[in-house]
Amino acid sequence: MEISSHQFHLLEQLNEQRRQDLFCDCNILVEGKVFKAHRNVLFASSGYFKMLLSQSSKETSQPTTATFQAFSPDTFTVILDFVYSGKLSLTGQNVIEVMSAASYLQMTDVISVCKTFIKSSLDISEKEKDRYFSLSDKDVNSNGVERSCLYGAGWRAESSPPHSHLSPEQGSCMMGGNTWSSFTYYPSSRSTQQQLAKHDQRQDSIKKPRHLGLQQPSDIPHYKSSKLEDRASEPTSHMSPSEEQVQIEAEVESPHVGYQYGQGSDVLPRSLAVSQQEHESPRSSSKSKSSKADEQYANIPSILGVMGGWADDDLPRMRFKCPFCTHVVKRKADLKRHLRCHTGERPYPCEACGKRFSRLDHLSSHFRTIHQACKPICRKCKRHVTELTGQVVQEGTRRYRLCNECLAEAGIDSIRIDLEAEPSLEFPQEGDKDSRWHYGEDNRSDVEIVEDGSTDLVIQQVDDSEDEPEEKEVKPNIR
DNA sequence: CTGGGGACGGGGCCC
DNA sequence: CGGGCCCCGTCCCCA
């Protein structure tokens, strides 16, 4: 017989002990702030602590102290609260840093929840767009409420129904073996006065956010750290700050058309919603004054927005606003693409060298450049090479071309021909996304593979007379 | 210090 | 509308 509430009560007791500093045998120092916790609990929750504690526990029975600089105390509060309660308090402000911290601490479940959270934000923007048009003005939430989302584990019997923005797939997502049967919302009022300072502070929002300064453990999936966020947070080189500001201001000034959607289902008038960019996080049980997280995200809109303008034909002109930076794109797909620079997601691995890319076109470009030697240029002397004047050289998985002179200079002019030795690299064709590319078995007849017997240097003779057709043939994912 | 190569993000376009 | 591709600008690393 199983008492389902046992796990919950056990965790609740542990959490109570933590609050009262009972039996805490581990101190975690995060930027000067000390957190007390139990080694057992940390060990069971985090791959990082598992490694750390399994080493330190052998050495001493004294309380262990771990120090972190990679994330803020507020972020660790969210993580620790999750560890001791199974509930993860995610907001548009903290999701990136929580995910980074979870990545650092090797808490894969938390990472997936963060990803789901971000994904759900994407879904909402579309659903809410439709909903907005069906709402009358009085339905529109006018008090600028932001909602933070609190993910809870399944054993927690929450009475409140799942919020409307949460998709069914989220409702069933698993965490630590517990089905997420419900989600809790803790709506919090947001000061609408802050919107008044919007234009002044917008300039601040253009400034680069603080570097997360993560030092990723090398053996865990790497979730993008500060560099890309910084770059992505910039107003971009394509639109100057002033241009962007003009554009957004123009949209704001149109009283009936501006709208932006929250993580919650309430639709916010745009003029209110934009004020969230500079809010000072009133929500907050776990928020302390001026944490680094605040500094980093204070100027980031907490919600994924769909902004509207009006085209000449009176049709709404959709804009998609990144919830994590000031970037605005025209298409949802572009936002999806852009979001990867925040999430660090790199779904496209190069199977030739293992490097991962956030975009398929970057991958294919990388593949062509590095592994297929598509450029008909001698790598050494930069001269144009043809079938007759040059050859493809392979070093490991890298390929490039050398002219005959440079080949001779390098002393690799007399090379043993071994067609079987090195199959050609091929990018996966369409419909072969899972298998990716591979070392093709079917060497084309116009490619002659020559291998240097002493090293992994391989020379291919390429029929450059068919350079264009050939490049097409090897082009990845050709249509 | 500098230039080149590669990575990466964004925009636009086509299918 | 989404995926894929191409082009461009920027940044970083390395020789």
Coordinates of C-alpha atoms (C1' of nucleotides) in Angstrom, one line a residue:
Chain A
M1 CA 0.0 0.0 0.0
E2 CA 1.3 3.3 -1.0
I3 CA 0.6 6.6 0.7
S4 CA 0.9 9.1 -2.1
S5 CA 1.3 12.1 0.2
H6 CA 4.4 10.6 1.8
Q7 CA 6.9 12.1 -0.7
F8 CA 5.3 15.5 -0.4
H9 CA 5.4 15.5 3.4
L10 CA 8.9 14.2 3.5
L11 CA 10.0 17.0 1.2
E12 CA 8.0 19.4 3.2
Q13 CA 9.8 18.3 6.4
L14 CA 13.2 18.6 4.7
N15 CA 12.2 22.1 3.6
E16 CA 11.2 23.0 7.1
Q17 CA 14.5 21.7 8.4
R18 CA 16.3 23.8 5.9
R19 CA 14.3 26.9 6.9
Q20 CA 15.2 26.3 10.6
D21 CA 18.7 25.4 9.7
L22 CA 18.3 22.0 11.2
F23 CA 20.8 19.3 10.2
C24 CA 22.0 21.4 7.3
D25 CA 25.5 20.1 6.4
C26 CA 26.2 22.1 3.3
N27 CA 26.7 25.8 2.8
I28 CA 26.3 27.3 -0.6
L29 CA 27.8 30.7 -1.1
V30 CA 26.3 32.6 -4.0
E31 CA 27.8 36.0 -4.5
G32 CA 28.2 36.5 -0.8
K33 CA 24.8 35.1 0.2
V34 CA 24.9 31.9 2.2
F35 CA 22.3 29.2 1.6
K36 CA 22.0 26.3 3.9
A37 CA 21.0 22.9 2.6
H38 CA 21.3 19.2 3.1
R39 CA 23.9 17.3 1.2
N40 CA 21.6 14.4 0.6
V41 CA 19.0 16.6 -1.0
L42 CA 21.5 18.4 -3.2
F43 CA 23.2 15.2 -4.1
A44 CA 19.9 13.7 -5.2
S45 CA 18.9 16.8 -7.2
S46 CA 21.9 18.0 -9.1
G47 CA 24.6 16.3 -11.1
Y48 CA 27.0 19.0 -10.2
F49 CA 26.5 18.5 -6.5
K50 CA 26.6 14.8 -6.9
M51 CA 30.1 15.1 -8.3
L52 CA 31.1 17.8 -5.8
L53 CA 29.7 16.0 -2.7
S54 CA 30.8 12.6 -3.6
Q55 CA 34.4 13.9 -3.6
S56 CA 34.2 16.1 -0.6
S57 CA 32.3 13.7 1.5
K58 CA 35.2 11.3 1.4
E59 CA 37.5 13.9 2.7
T60 CA 35.7 15.4 5.6
S61 CA 32.7 15.1 7.7
Q62 CA 32.7 18.9 8.2
P63 CA 30.0 20.9 6.5
T64 CA 30.7 21.4 2.9
T65 CA 30.8 24.8 1.4
A66 CA 30.3 25.4 -2.3
T67 CA 30.8 28.8 -3.9
F68 CA 29.1 30.0 -7.1
Q69 CA 29.7 33.1 -9.1
A70 CA 27.9 32.0 -12.2
F71 CA 24.5 33.0 -11.2
S72 CA 22.7 35.3 -8.8
P73 CA 21.4 34.5 -5.3
D74 CA 17.9 35.0 -6.6
T75 CA 18.4 32.5 -9.3
F76 CA 19.7 30.0 -6.8
T77 CA 16.8 30.7 -4.5
V78 CA 14.5 29.6 -7.3
I79 CA 16.6 26.5 -7.9
L80 CA 16.8 25.6 -4.2
D81 CA 13.1 26.2 -3.7
F82 CA 12.5 23.8 -6.5
V83 CA 14.8 21.2 -5.0
Y84 CA 13.0 21.4 -1.7
S85 CA 9.4 21.8 -3.0
G86 CA 9.2 20.4 -6.5
K87 CA 7.9 23.8 -7.6
L88 CA 9.8 25.9 -10.0
S89 CA 9.0 29.6 -10.0
L90 CA 9.6 30.7 -13.5
T91 CA 9.1 34.1 -14.9
G92 CA 10.0 35.8 -18.1
Q93 CA 12.7 37.6 -16.2
N94 CA 14.4 34.6 -14.6
V95 CA 13.9 31.8 -17.0
I96 CA 17.1 32.3 -18.9
E97 CA 19.2 32.6 -15.9
V98 CA 17.5 29.7 -14.1
M99 CA 18.1 27.6 -17.2
S100 CA 21.7 28.6 -17.3
A101 CA 22.1 27.8 -13.6
A102 CA 20.3 24.5 -14.1
S103 CA 22.7 23.8 -16.9
Y104 CA 25.6 24.6 -14.7
L105 CA 24.2 22.5 -11.9
Q106 CA 23.4 19.7 -14.3
M107 CA 19.7 19.6 -13.5
T108 CA 18.3 18.4 -16.7
D109 CA 14.7 18.3 -15.6
V110 CA 14.8 22.0 -14.8
I111 CA 16.4 22.7 -18.1
S112 CA 13.6 21.0 -19.9
V113 CA 11.0 22.8 -17.9
C114 CA 12.7 26.1 -18.8
K115 CA 12.6 25.1 -22.4
T116 CA 9.0 24.2 -22.2
F117 CA 8.3 27.5 -20.5
I118 CA 9.9 29.4 -23.4
K119 CA 8.2 27.2 -25.9
S120 CA 4.9 27.8 -24.3
S121 CA 5.5 31.5 -24.5
L122 CA 5.8 31.1 -28.2
D123 CA 2.6 29.2 -28.4
I124 CA 0.7 31.8 -26.4
S125 CA 1.6 34.6 -28.6
E126 CA -0.3 33.0 -31.5
K127 CA -3.2 31.8 -29.5
E128 CA -3.6 35.1 -27.7
K129 CA -3.4 37.0 -31.0
D130 CA -6.6 35.3 -32.0
R131 CA -8.1 35.8 -28.6
Y132 CA -7.4 39.4 -28.6
F133 CA -9.6 40.1 -31.6
S134 CA -12.5 38.3 -29.9
L135 CA -12.2 40.3 -26.7
S136 CA -14.1 43.4 -26.1
D137 CA -12.3 46.3 -24.6
K138 CA -13.6 45.6 -21.1
D139 CA -12.2 42.1 -21.3
V140 CA -8.8 43.5 -21.7
N141 CA -6.8 43.5 -18.6
S142 CA -6.1 47.0 -18.0
N143 CA -4.1 46.9 -14.8
G144 CA -0.9 45.7 -16.3
V145 CA -0.8 42.5 -14.5
E146 CA 2.0 40.2 -15.1
R147 CA 1.8 36.6 -14.3
S148 CA 4.5 34.5 -13.2
C149 CA 4.2 30.8 -13.8
L150 CA 4.9 28.3 -11.1
Y151 CA 5.5 24.8 -12.1
G152 CA 4.7 22.2 -9.5
A153 CA 5.2 18.5 -9.3
G154 CA 2.3 16.2 -9.6
W155 CA 1.8 15.1 -6.1
R156 CA 1.0 18.6 -5.1
A157 CA -2.8 18.7 -5.3
E158 CA -3.5 22.1 -6.6
S159 CA -7.0 23.2 -6.7
S160 CA -6.7 25.9 -9.3
P161 CA -7.1 24.7 -12.8
P162 CA -4.3 24.9 -15.3
H163 CA -4.0 28.3 -16.7
S164 CA -5.5 28.7 -20.1
H165 CA -2.2 29.5 -21.8
L166 CA -0.7 26.2 -20.9
S167 CA -0.9 23.8 -23.6
P168 CA -2.0 20.2 -23.1
E169 CA 1.4 18.9 -23.8
Q170 CA 2.8 20.9 -20.9
G171 CA 0.1 19.6 -18.7
S172 CA 1.5 16.2 -19.1
C173 CA 5.1 16.9 -19.1
M174 CA 7.1 14.9 -16.7
M175 CA 9.5 15.9 -14.1
G176 CA 11.4 13.6 -11.8
G177 CA 8.9 10.9 -12.6
N178 CA 6.0 13.0 -11.4
T179 CA 3.4 13.9 -13.9
W180 CA 2.6 17.5 -14.0
S181 CA -1.1 17.4 -13.4
S182 CA -1.5 21.0 -12.6
F183 CA 0.1 24.3 -12.6
T184 CA -0.3 27.2 -10.3
Y185 CA -0.4 30.8 -11.1
Y186 CA 0.5 33.5 -8.8
P187 CA -0.6 36.6 -10.4
S188 CA 1.0 39.7 -9.2
S189 CA 0.1 43.3 -9.7
R190 CA 2.5 45.4 -11.6
S191 CA 2.8 49.0 -11.2
T192 CA 1.4 50.8 -14.1
Q193 CA 3.1 54.0 -13.2
Q194 CA 6.4 52.7 -14.4
Q195 CA 5.2 52.9 -17.9
L196 CA 5.5 56.6 -17.7
A197 CA 9.2 56.3 -17.6
K198 CA 9.2 54.0 -20.6
H199 CA 10.7 56.2 -23.1
D200 CA 13.5 57.4 -20.9
Q201 CA 14.4 54.0 -19.8
R202 CA 14.1 52.4 -23.1
Q203 CA 17.6 53.7 -23.8
D204 CA 18.7 51.7 -20.9
S205 CA 17.1 48.7 -22.2
I206 CA 19.3 48.9 -25.2
K207 CA 22.4 48.5 -23.0
K208 CA 23.9 45.2 -22.8
P209 CA 22.8 43.0 -20.0
R210 CA 25.2 41.7 -17.5
H211 CA 27.2 38.8 -18.5
L212 CA 26.1 35.6 -16.8
G213 CA 29.7 34.6 -16.6
L214 CA 29.0 31.0 -16.6
Q215 CA 31.7 28.6 -16.6
Q216 CA 30.1 25.5 -17.9
P217 CA 31.2 22.2 -16.8
S218 CA 32.7 20.8 -19.9
D219 CA 30.9 17.5 -19.8
I220 CA 27.4 18.8 -19.9
P221 CA 25.3 20.2 -22.7
H222 CA 26.3 23.8 -23.1
Y223 CA 23.6 26.3 -22.8
K224 CA 24.5 29.5 -24.3
S225 CA 26.2 31.9 -22.0
S226 CA 26.6 35.6 -22.0
K227 CA 28.1 36.3 -25.3
L228 CA 25.2 35.6 -27.5
E229 CA 22.8 37.0 -25.2
D230 CA 24.7 40.2 -25.2
R231 CA 24.8 40.3 -28.9
A232 CA 21.2 39.4 -29.3
S233 CA 20.1 41.9 -26.7
E234 CA 21.6 44.6 -28.7
P235 CA 19.2 46.5 -30.9
T236 CA 21.1 44.8 -33.7
S237 CA 23.1 46.2 -36.3
H238 CA 20.2 46.1 -38.7
M239 CA 18.2 48.6 -37.0
S240 CA 19.7 51.5 -35.2
P241 CA 18.4 52.2 -31.7
S242 CA 16.8 55.3 -32.9
E243 CA 15.1 53.7 -35.7
E244 CA 13.8 51.0 -33.5
Q245 CA 12.6 53.4 -31.0
V246 CA 10.9 55.4 -33.5
Q247 CA 9.1 52.3 -34.8
I248 CA 8.0 51.2 -31.4
E249 CA 7.0 54.6 -30.3
A250 CA 4.9 54.9 -33.4
E251 CA 3.2 51.7 -32.5
V252 CA 2.7 52.8 -28.9
E253 CA 1.2 56.0 -29.9
S254 CA -1.6 54.3 -31.7
P255 CA -3.9 53.8 -28.8
H256 CA -6.2 51.1 -30.2
V257 CA -3.9 49.0 -32.1
G258 CA -1.0 48.4 -29.8
Y259 CA -1.2 45.2 -27.9
Q260 CA 1.1 42.7 -26.4
Y261 CA 0.5 39.4 -24.9
G262 CA 1.5 38.1 -21.6
Q263 CA 2.6 34.8 -20.4
G264 CA -0.7 34.7 -18.7
S265 CA -3.8 34.7 -20.8
D266 CA -4.7 38.2 -20.1
V267 CA -4.1 40.5 -23.0
L268 CA -2.3 43.6 -22.1
P269 CA -2.8 46.8 -23.8
R270 CA 0.5 47.5 -25.4
S271 CA 1.0 50.8 -23.7
L272 CA 0.9 49.0 -20.4
A273 CA 2.7 46.0 -21.5
V274 CA 5.7 47.7 -22.7
S275 CA 6.2 49.2 -19.3
Q276 CA 7.2 45.8 -18.1
Q277 CA 10.5 46.3 -19.7
E278 CA 11.7 48.4 -16.9
H279 CA 9.6 47.1 -14.0
E280 CA 11.2 46.5 -10.7
S281 CA 9.7 43.2 -10.1
P282 CA 7.1 43.6 -7.4
R283 CA 6.3 40.0 -7.5
S284 CA 8.3 38.4 -5.2
S285 CA 8.5 36.3 -2.4
S286 CA 11.9 35.3 -3.4
K287 CA 13.0 38.6 -4.8
S288 CA 15.5 40.7 -3.0
K289 CA 16.4 44.3 -3.7
S290 CA 18.9 44.8 -6.4
S291 CA 20.2 41.4 -7.3
K292 CA 22.2 40.8 -10.4
A293 CA 19.3 39.1 -11.9
D294 CA 17.4 42.3 -11.6
E295 CA 20.1 44.2 -13.2
Q296 CA 20.2 41.8 -16.0
Y297 CA 16.6 41.5 -16.7
A298 CA 15.1 44.7 -15.4
N299 CA 15.2 46.0 -18.9
I300 CA 13.9 42.9 -20.5
P301 CA 10.2 42.5 -21.2
S302 CA 8.8 39.7 -19.2
I303 CA 6.4 38.6 -21.8
L304 CA 6.5 37.4 -25.3
G305 CA 4.8 40.0 -27.2
V306 CA 3.0 40.2 -30.4
M307 CA 3.0 43.8 -31.3
G308 CA 0.7 45.3 -33.8
G309 CA 0.9 48.1 -36.2
W310 CA -1.5 48.8 -39.0
A311 CA -0.8 48.4 -42.6
D312 CA -2.3 50.7 -45.1
D313 CA -5.0 48.3 -45.9
D314 CA -6.2 48.3 -42.3
L315 CA -5.0 44.9 -41.7
P316 CA -2.9 44.3 -38.6
R317 CA 0.7 44.1 -39.2
M318 CA 2.1 41.6 -36.8
R319 CA 5.4 42.0 -35.1
F320 CA 6.9 39.4 -32.8
K321 CA 8.8 40.7 -29.9
C322 CA 11.5 38.7 -28.1
P323 CA 10.6 38.3 -24.4
F324 CA 14.2 38.4 -23.5
C325 CA 15.6 41.3 -25.4
T326 CA 14.4 44.2 -27.4
H327 CA 14.5 42.4 -30.6
V328 CA 11.4 42.6 -32.8
V329 CA 10.9 40.4 -35.8
K330 CA 8.2 40.2 -38.5
R331 CA 7.6 36.4 -38.5
K332 CA 7.0 33.9 -35.8
A333 CA 9.5 31.6 -37.4
D334 CA 12.1 34.3 -37.1
L335 CA 11.4 34.7 -33.4
K336 CA 11.7 31.0 -32.9
R337 CA 15.0 31.2 -34.7
H338 CA 16.1 34.2 -32.6
L339 CA 15.1 32.6 -29.3
R340 CA 17.7 29.9 -29.8
C341 CA 20.3 32.5 -29.3
H342 CA 18.8 33.0 -25.8
T343 CA 18.2 29.4 -25.0
G344 CA 21.4 28.2 -26.3
E345 CA 19.6 25.4 -28.0
R346 CA 21.8 23.9 -30.8
P347 CA 19.7 21.3 -32.5
Y348 CA 21.9 20.8 -35.5
P349 CA 25.0 18.8 -34.8
C350 CA 27.7 18.4 -37.4
E351 CA 28.3 14.7 -37.4
A352 CA 31.6 15.1 -39.2
C353 CA 33.2 17.1 -36.3
G354 CA 30.5 17.1 -33.6
K355 CA 30.1 20.8 -33.5
R356 CA 26.6 21.9 -32.9
F357 CA 24.7 24.8 -34.5
S358 CA 21.6 26.7 -33.7
R359 CA 20.6 27.0 -37.3
L360 CA 20.5 24.5 -40.1
D361 CA 21.9 27.0 -42.7
H362 CA 24.8 27.7 -40.4
L363 CA 25.4 24.0 -40.2
S364 CA 25.3 23.5 -43.9
S365 CA 27.5 26.5 -44.5
H366 CA 30.0 25.1 -42.0
F367 CA 29.8 21.7 -43.6
R368 CA 30.4 23.1 -47.0
T369 CA 33.3 25.2 -45.9
I370 CA 35.0 22.9 -43.5
H371 CA 34.2 19.4 -44.7
Q372 CA 33.5 19.7 -48.4
A373 CA 36.1 22.1 -49.7
C374 CA 33.6 23.8 -51.9
K375 CA 35.7 26.9 -52.5
P376 CA 37.7 26.5 -55.6
I377 CA 40.5 28.4 -54.0
C378 CA 43.9 27.2 -53.0
R379 CA 44.0 27.5 -49.2
K380 CA 47.7 28.4 -49.3
C381 CA 48.2 30.8 -52.2
K382 CA 44.6 31.8 -52.6
R383 CA 44.7 31.2 -56.3
H384 CA 41.7 29.8 -58.1
V385 CA 42.2 26.1 -58.7
T386 CA 40.6 23.7 -61.1
E387 CA 40.6 20.0 -61.6
L388 CA 43.8 20.3 -63.4
T389 CA 45.6 22.8 -61.3
G390 CA 44.6 21.7 -57.8
Q391 CA 43.3 18.9 -55.6
V392 CA 41.2 18.6 -52.5
V393 CA 43.2 17.8 -49.4
Q394 CA 41.6 16.2 -46.4
E395 CA 43.0 16.5 -42.9
G396 CA 40.8 14.5 -40.6
T397 CA 37.3 15.7 -41.3
R398 CA 38.5 19.0 -42.7
R399 CA 38.8 19.5 -46.4
Y400 CA 40.3 22.2 -48.4
R401 CA 41.9 22.7 -51.8
L402 CA 45.5 23.2 -52.7
C403 CA 47.0 24.0 -56.1
N404 CA 49.5 21.6 -57.4
E405 CA 52.4 23.9 -56.6
C406 CA 51.4 24.2 -53.0
L407 CA 50.9 20.5 -52.8
A408 CA 54.4 19.9 -54.2
E409 CA 55.8 22.5 -51.8
A410 CA 54.1 20.7 -48.9
G411 CA 55.8 17.5 -50.1
I412 CA 52.6 15.6 -50.6
D413 CA 52.8 15.3 -54.4
S414 CA 53.4 11.6 -54.6
I415 CA 50.5 10.2 -52.9
R416 CA 49.2 6.7 -52.8
I417 CA 45.8 6.4 -54.4
D418 CA 43.4 4.4 -52.3
L419 CA 39.8 4.7 -53.3
E420 CA 38.6 2.5 -50.5
A421 CA 40.4 4.3 -47.8
E422 CA 38.4 7.4 -47.3
P423 CA 34.8 7.6 -48.4
S424 CA 33.4 11.0 -49.2
L425 CA 31.6 13.2 -46.8
E426 CA 28.0 13.8 -47.6
F427 CA 25.4 16.0 -46.1
P428 CA 22.2 14.3 -45.3
Q429 CA 19.7 14.6 -48.0
E430 CA 16.2 15.7 -47.5
G431 CA 14.1 13.2 -45.5
D432 CA 17.3 12.0 -43.9
K433 CA 17.3 14.4 -41.1
D434 CA 17.7 11.8 -38.4
S435 CA 20.6 10.0 -39.9
R436 CA 22.3 13.2 -40.8
W437 CA 25.1 13.0 -43.1
H438 CA 27.5 10.2 -43.3
Y439 CA 30.7 9.1 -45.0
G440 CA 29.1 8.1 -48.2
E441 CA 29.7 4.7 -49.6
D442 CA 28.9 5.8 -53.1
N443 CA 31.9 7.7 -54.1
R444 CA 31.2 9.6 -57.2
S445 CA 33.2 8.6 -60.2
D446 CA 34.5 12.1 -60.7
V447 CA 36.1 12.2 -57.3
E448 CA 39.3 10.4 -56.9
I449 CA 40.5 9.9 -53.4
V450 CA 44.1 9.9 -52.7
E451 CA 45.4 9.2 -49.3
D452 CA 48.7 10.1 -47.8
G453 CA 50.0 6.9 -46.3
S454 CA 51.8 8.6 -43.4
T455 CA 49.0 10.7 -42.0
D456 CA 45.3 11.2 -42.3
L457 CA 45.9 13.6 -45.1
V458 CA 43.7 12.7 -48.0
I459 CA 43.8 14.2 -51.5
Q460 CA 40.9 14.1 -53.8
Q461 CA 41.0 14.9 -57.4
V462 CA 37.9 16.8 -58.2
D463 CA 36.4 17.3 -61.6
D464 CA 36.2 21.1 -61.5
S465 CA 34.7 21.2 -65.0
E466 CA 31.6 20.2 -63.3
D467 CA 32.2 22.4 -60.3
E468 CA 28.8 24.0 -60.4
P469 CA 26.8 20.8 -60.9
E470 CA 29.0 19.0 -58.4
E471 CA 28.4 21.6 -55.8
K472 CA 24.8 21.3 -56.4
E473 CA 25.0 17.6 -56.1
V474 CA 26.7 17.8 -52.7
K475 CA 24.6 20.7 -51.5
P476 CA 22.9 19.7 -48.3
N477 CA 19.1 19.5 -48.3
I478 CA 18.8 20.6 -51.8
R479 CA 15.3 21.0 -53.0
Chain B
dC1 C1' 48.8 44.8 -34.5
dT2 C1' 46.6 43.0 -38.4
dG3 C1' 44.3 40.2 -41.7
dG4 C1' 41.9 36.0 -42.8
dG5 C1' 38.8 32.3 -41.6
dG6 C1' 35.0 30.8 -39.3
dA7 C1' 30.9 31.3 -36.4
dC8 C1' 26.8 33.6 -35.7
dG9 C1' 22.7 36.5 -35.9
dG10 C1' 19.5 39.0 -38.8
dG11 C1' 16.9 40.1 -43.1
dG12 C1' 14.9 38.8 -47.2
dC13 C1' 13.4 35.8 -50.4
dC14 C1' 11.7 31.4 -52.5
dC15 C1' 9.2 27.2 -52.3
Chain C
dC1 C1' 3.0 29.9 -42.6
dG2 C1' 7.2 27.4 -41.9
dG3 C1' 11.5 25.7 -43.6
dG4 C1' 15.4 26.4 -46.2
dC5 C1' 18.7 29.2 -48.5
dC6 C1' 21.6 33.2 -49.5
dC7 C1' 23.7 37.4 -48.3
dC8 C1' 25.5 40.7 -45.2
dG9 C1' 27.6 42.6 -41.1
dT10 C1' 29.9 41.7 -36.8
dC11 C1' 32.7 39.3 -33.6
dC12 C1' 36.3 36.2 -32.2
dC13 C1' 40.3 33.5 -32.7
dC14 C1' 44.6 32.6 -34.5
dA15 C1' 48.7 32.8 -37.3

